mmCIF file of C-alpha atoms in Angstrom:
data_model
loop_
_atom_site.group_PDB
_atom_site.id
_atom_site.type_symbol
_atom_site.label_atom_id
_atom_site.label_comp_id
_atom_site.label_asym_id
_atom_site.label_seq_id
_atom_site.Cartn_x
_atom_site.Cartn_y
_atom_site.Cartn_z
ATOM 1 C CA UNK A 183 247.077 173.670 195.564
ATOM 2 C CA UNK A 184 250.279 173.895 193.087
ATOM 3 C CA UNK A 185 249.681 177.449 191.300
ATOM 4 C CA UNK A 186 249.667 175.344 187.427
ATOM 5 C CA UNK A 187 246.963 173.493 188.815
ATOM 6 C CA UNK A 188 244.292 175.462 189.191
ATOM 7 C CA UNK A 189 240.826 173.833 187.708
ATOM 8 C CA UNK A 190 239.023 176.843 186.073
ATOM 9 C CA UNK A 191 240.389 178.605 183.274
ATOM 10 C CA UNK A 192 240.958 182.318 183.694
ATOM 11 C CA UNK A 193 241.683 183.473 180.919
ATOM 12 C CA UNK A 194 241.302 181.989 177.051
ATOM 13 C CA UNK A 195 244.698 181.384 174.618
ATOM 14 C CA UNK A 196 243.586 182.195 170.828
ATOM 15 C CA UNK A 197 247.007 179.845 169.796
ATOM 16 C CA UNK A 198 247.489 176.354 170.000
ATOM 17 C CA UNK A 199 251.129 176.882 170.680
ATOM 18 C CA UNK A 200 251.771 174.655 173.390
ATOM 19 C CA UNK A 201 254.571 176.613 173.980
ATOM 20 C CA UNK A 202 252.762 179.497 175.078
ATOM 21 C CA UNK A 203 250.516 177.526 177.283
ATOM 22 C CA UNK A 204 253.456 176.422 179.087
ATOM 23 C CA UNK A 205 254.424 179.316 179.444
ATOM 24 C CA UNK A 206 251.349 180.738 180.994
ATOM 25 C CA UNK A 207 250.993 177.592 183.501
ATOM 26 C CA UNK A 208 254.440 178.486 184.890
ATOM 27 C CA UNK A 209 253.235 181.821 185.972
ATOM 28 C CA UNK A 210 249.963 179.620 187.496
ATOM 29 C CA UNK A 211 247.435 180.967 184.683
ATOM 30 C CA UNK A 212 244.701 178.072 183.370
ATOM 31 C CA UNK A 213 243.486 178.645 179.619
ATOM 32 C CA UNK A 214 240.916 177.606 178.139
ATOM 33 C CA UNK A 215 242.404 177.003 173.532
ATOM 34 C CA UNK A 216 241.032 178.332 171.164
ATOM 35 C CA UNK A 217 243.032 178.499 168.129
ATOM 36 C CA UNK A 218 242.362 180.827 165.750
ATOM 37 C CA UNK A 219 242.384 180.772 162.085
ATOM 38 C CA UNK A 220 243.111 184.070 160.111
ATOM 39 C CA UNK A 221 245.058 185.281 157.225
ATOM 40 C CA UNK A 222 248.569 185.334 158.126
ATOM 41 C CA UNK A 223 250.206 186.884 154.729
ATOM 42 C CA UNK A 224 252.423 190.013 155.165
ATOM 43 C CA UNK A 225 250.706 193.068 153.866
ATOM 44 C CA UNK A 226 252.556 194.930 150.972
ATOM 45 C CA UNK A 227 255.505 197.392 152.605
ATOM 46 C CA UNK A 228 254.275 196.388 156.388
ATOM 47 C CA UNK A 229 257.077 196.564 158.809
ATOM 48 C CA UNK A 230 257.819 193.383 160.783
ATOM 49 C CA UNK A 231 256.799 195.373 163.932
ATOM 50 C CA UNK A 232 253.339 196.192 162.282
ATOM 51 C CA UNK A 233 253.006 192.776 160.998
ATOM 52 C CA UNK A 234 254.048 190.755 164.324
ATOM 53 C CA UNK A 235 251.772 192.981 166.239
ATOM 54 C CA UNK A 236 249.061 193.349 164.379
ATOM 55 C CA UNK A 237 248.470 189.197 164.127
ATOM 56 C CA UNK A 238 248.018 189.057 167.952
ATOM 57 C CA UNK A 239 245.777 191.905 167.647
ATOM 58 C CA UNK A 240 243.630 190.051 165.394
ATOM 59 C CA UNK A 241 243.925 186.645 167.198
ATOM 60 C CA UNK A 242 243.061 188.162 170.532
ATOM 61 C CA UNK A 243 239.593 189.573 168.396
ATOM 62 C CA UNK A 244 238.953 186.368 166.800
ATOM 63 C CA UNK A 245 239.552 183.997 169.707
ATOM 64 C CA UNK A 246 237.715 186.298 172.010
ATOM 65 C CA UNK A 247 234.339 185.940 169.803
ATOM 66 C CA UNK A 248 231.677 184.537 172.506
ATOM 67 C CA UNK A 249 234.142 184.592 175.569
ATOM 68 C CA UNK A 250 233.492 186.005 178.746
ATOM 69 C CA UNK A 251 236.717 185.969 179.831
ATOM 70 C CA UNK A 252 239.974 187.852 178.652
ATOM 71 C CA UNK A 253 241.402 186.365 175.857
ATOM 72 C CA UNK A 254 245.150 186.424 174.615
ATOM 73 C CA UNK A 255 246.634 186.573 171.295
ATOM 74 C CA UNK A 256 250.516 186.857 169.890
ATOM 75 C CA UNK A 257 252.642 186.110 167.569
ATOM 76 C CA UNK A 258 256.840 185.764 167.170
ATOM 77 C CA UNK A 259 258.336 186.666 164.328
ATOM 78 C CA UNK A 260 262.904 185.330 163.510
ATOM 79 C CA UNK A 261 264.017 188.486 161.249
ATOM 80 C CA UNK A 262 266.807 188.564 159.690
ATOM 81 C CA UNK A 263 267.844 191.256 157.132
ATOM 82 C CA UNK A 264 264.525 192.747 157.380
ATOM 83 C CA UNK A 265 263.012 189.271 156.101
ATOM 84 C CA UNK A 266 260.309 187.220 158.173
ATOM 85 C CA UNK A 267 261.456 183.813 158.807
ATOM 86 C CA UNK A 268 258.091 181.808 159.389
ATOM 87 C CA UNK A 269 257.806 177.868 159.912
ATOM 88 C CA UNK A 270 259.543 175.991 157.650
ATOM 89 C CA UNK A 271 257.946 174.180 154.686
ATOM 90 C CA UNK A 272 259.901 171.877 154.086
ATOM 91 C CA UNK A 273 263.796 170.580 154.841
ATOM 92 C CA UNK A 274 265.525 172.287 152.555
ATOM 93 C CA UNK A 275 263.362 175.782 153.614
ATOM 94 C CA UNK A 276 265.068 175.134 157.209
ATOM 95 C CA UNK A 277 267.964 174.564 155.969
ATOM 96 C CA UNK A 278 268.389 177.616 154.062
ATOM 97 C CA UNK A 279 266.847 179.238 157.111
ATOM 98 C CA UNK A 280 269.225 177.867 159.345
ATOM 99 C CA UNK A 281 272.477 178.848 157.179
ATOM 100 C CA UNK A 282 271.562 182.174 157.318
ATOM 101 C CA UNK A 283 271.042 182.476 160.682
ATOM 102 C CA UNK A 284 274.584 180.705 161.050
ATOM 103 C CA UNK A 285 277.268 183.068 162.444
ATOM 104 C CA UNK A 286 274.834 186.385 162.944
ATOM 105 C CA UNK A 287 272.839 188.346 164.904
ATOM 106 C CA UNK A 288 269.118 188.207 164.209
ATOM 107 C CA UNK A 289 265.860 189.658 166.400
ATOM 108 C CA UNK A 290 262.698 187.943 167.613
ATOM 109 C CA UNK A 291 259.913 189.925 167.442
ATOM 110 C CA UNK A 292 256.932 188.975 169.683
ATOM 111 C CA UNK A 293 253.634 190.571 170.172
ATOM 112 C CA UNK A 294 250.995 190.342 173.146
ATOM 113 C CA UNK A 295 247.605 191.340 172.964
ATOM 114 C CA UNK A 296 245.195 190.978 175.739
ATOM 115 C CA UNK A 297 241.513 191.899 175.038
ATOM 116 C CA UNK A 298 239.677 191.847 177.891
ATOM 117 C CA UNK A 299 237.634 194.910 180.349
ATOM 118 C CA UNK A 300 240.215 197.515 179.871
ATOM 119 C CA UNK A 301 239.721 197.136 175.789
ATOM 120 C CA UNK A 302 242.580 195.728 173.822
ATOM 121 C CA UNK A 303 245.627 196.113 175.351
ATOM 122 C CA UNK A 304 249.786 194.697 173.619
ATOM 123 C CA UNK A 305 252.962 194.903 173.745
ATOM 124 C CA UNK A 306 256.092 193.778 171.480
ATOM 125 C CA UNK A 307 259.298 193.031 172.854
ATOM 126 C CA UNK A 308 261.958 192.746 170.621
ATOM 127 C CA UNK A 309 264.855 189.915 171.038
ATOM 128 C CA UNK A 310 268.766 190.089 169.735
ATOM 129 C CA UNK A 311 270.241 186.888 169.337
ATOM 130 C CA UNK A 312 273.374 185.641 167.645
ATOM 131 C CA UNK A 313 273.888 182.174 166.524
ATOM 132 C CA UNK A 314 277.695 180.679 166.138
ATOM 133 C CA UNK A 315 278.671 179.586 162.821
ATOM 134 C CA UNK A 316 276.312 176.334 161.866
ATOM 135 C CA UNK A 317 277.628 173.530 159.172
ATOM 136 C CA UNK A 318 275.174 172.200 156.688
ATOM 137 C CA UNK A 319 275.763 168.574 158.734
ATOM 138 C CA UNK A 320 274.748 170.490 161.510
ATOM 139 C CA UNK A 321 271.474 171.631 160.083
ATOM 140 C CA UNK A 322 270.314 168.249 158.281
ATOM 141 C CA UNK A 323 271.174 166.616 161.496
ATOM 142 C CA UNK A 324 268.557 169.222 163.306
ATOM 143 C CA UNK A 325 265.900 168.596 160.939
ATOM 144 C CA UNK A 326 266.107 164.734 161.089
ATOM 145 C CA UNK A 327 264.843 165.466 164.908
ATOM 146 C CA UNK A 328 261.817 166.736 164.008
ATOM 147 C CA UNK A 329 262.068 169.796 166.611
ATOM 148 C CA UNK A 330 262.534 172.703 163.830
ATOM 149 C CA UNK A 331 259.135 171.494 161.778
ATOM 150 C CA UNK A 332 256.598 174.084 163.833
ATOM 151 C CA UNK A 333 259.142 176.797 164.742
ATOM 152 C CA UNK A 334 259.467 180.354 163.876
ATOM 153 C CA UNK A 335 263.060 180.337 162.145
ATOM 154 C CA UNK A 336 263.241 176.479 161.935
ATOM 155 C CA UNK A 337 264.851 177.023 165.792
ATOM 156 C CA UNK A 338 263.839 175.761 169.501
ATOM 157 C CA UNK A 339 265.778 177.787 171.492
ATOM 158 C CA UNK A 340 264.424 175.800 174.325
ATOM 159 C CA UNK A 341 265.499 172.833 172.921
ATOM 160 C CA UNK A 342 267.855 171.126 171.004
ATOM 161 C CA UNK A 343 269.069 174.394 169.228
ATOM 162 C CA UNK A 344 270.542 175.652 172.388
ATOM 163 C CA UNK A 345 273.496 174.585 171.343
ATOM 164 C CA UNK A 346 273.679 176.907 168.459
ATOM 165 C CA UNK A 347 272.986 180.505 170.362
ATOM 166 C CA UNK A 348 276.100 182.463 171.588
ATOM 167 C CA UNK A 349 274.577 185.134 172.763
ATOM 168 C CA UNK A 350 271.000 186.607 173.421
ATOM 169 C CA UNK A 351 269.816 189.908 174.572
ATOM 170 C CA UNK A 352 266.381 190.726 175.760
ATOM 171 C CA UNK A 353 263.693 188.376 176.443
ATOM 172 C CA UNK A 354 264.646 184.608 176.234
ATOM 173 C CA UNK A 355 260.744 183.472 177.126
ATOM 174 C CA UNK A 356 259.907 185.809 173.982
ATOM 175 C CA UNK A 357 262.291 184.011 171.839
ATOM 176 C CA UNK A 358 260.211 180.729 173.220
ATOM 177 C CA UNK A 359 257.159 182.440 172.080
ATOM 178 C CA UNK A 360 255.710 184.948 174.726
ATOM 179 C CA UNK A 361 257.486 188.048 176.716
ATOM 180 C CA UNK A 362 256.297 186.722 180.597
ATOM 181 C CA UNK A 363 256.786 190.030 181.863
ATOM 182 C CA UNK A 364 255.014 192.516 179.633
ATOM 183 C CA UNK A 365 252.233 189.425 179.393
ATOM 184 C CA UNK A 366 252.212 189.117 183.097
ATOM 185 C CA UNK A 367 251.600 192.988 183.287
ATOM 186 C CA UNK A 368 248.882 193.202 180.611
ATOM 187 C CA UNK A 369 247.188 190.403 182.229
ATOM 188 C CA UNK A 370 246.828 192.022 185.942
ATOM 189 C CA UNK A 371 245.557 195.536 184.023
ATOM 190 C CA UNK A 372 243.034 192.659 182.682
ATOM 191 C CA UNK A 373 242.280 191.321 186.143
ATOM 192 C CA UNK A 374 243.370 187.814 185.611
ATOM 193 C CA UNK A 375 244.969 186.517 188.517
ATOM 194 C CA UNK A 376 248.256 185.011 189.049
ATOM 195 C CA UNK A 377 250.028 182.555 190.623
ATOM 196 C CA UNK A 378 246.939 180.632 190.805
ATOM 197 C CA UNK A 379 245.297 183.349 192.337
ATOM 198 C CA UNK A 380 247.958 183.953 194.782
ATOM 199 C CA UNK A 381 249.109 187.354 192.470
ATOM 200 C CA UNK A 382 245.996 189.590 192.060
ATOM 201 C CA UNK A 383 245.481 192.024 189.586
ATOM 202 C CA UNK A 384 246.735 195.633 189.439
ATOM 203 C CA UNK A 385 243.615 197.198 189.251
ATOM 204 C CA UNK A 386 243.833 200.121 186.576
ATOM 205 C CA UNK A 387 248.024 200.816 187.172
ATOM 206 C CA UNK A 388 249.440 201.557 183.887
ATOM 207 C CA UNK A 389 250.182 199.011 181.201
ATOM 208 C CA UNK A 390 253.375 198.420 178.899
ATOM 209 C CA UNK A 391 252.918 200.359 175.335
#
């Protein structure tokens, strides 16, 4: 049996990011979605690290509400200047985004949280990238494809946007929208299998901070 395949969700995805789910079948984990909906608002002199990491905190508790299995929560944050770049409202929001993201270096921020038999268990990776310089044709032309409507920055680095990153160091599934590696750890300290079972858990081994 292909390891994506596997019938019988093991573990449940508080996002309906099908981005992340992706991202979970590649490493053969099946989810059950459950998106969740909670306040997403910055709180007053909250670092981007606080605020990134304490939304997947909450998701993981509010998706996990009546679950028996582990459930999974994060969130990815484009910063730039100390400012949170969210999903864009509206063209001319991407736009603006998208200019000043042209010809710098900005992080993604993105936050794990597992909640499962071990307690609540995250980690936050942090993401340097550096876009070349982008013209304002450039930008309008992105929009008019519809890709940059649902993404953190107004950018898919996994898509059409590639074309617009020099240079990235770190995580490039974080920038997509979940750190495999710290994930895949926190998930084995969880006991969810992967591979499609073919990777079991750690047991109690330690767990990225």
């Amino acid at each position: 049996m292909n390891a994506a395949s596997r019938a019988d969700p093991v573990l449940r995805l508080a996002s309906a990011s099908p981005r992340r789910r992706e991202l979970l079948a590649s490493i053969g984990v099946t989810v059950e979605v459950v998106p969740t909906d909670i306040d997403e608002s910055r709180l007053d002199d909250e670092s981007p690290e606080r605020f990134v990491s304490r939304l997947a905190r909450q998701k993981a508790e509010a998706g996990h509400v009546g679950s028996a299995l582990p459930t999974l929560g994060a969130d990815t944050v484009v910063v730039c200047d100390d400012a949170i770049f969210g999903k864009p409202a509206d063209q001319a929001h991407a736009r603006e985004m998208l200019m000043m993201l042209s010809g710098r270096e900005h992080r993604v921020l993105s936050a794990v949280a597992v909640l499962g038999p071990r307690g609540l268990v995250e980690s936050r990776v942090s993401t340097r990238v550096v876009m070349r310089c982008i013209d304002e044709a450039e930008a309008s032309a992105y929009w008019a494809t519809g890709e940059p409507l649902d993404k953190a920055g107004g950018y898919a680095i996994q898509g059409l946007a590639s074309i617009f990153v020099d240079q990235l160091v770190g995580s490039y599934s974080a920038v997509v929208g979940l750190p495999l590696a710290e994930t895949a750890a926190l998930l084995r300290g969880q006991g969810v299998p992967l591979w499609g079972g073919a990777l079991p858990d750690d047991g109690p081994g330690d767990l990225p901070s």
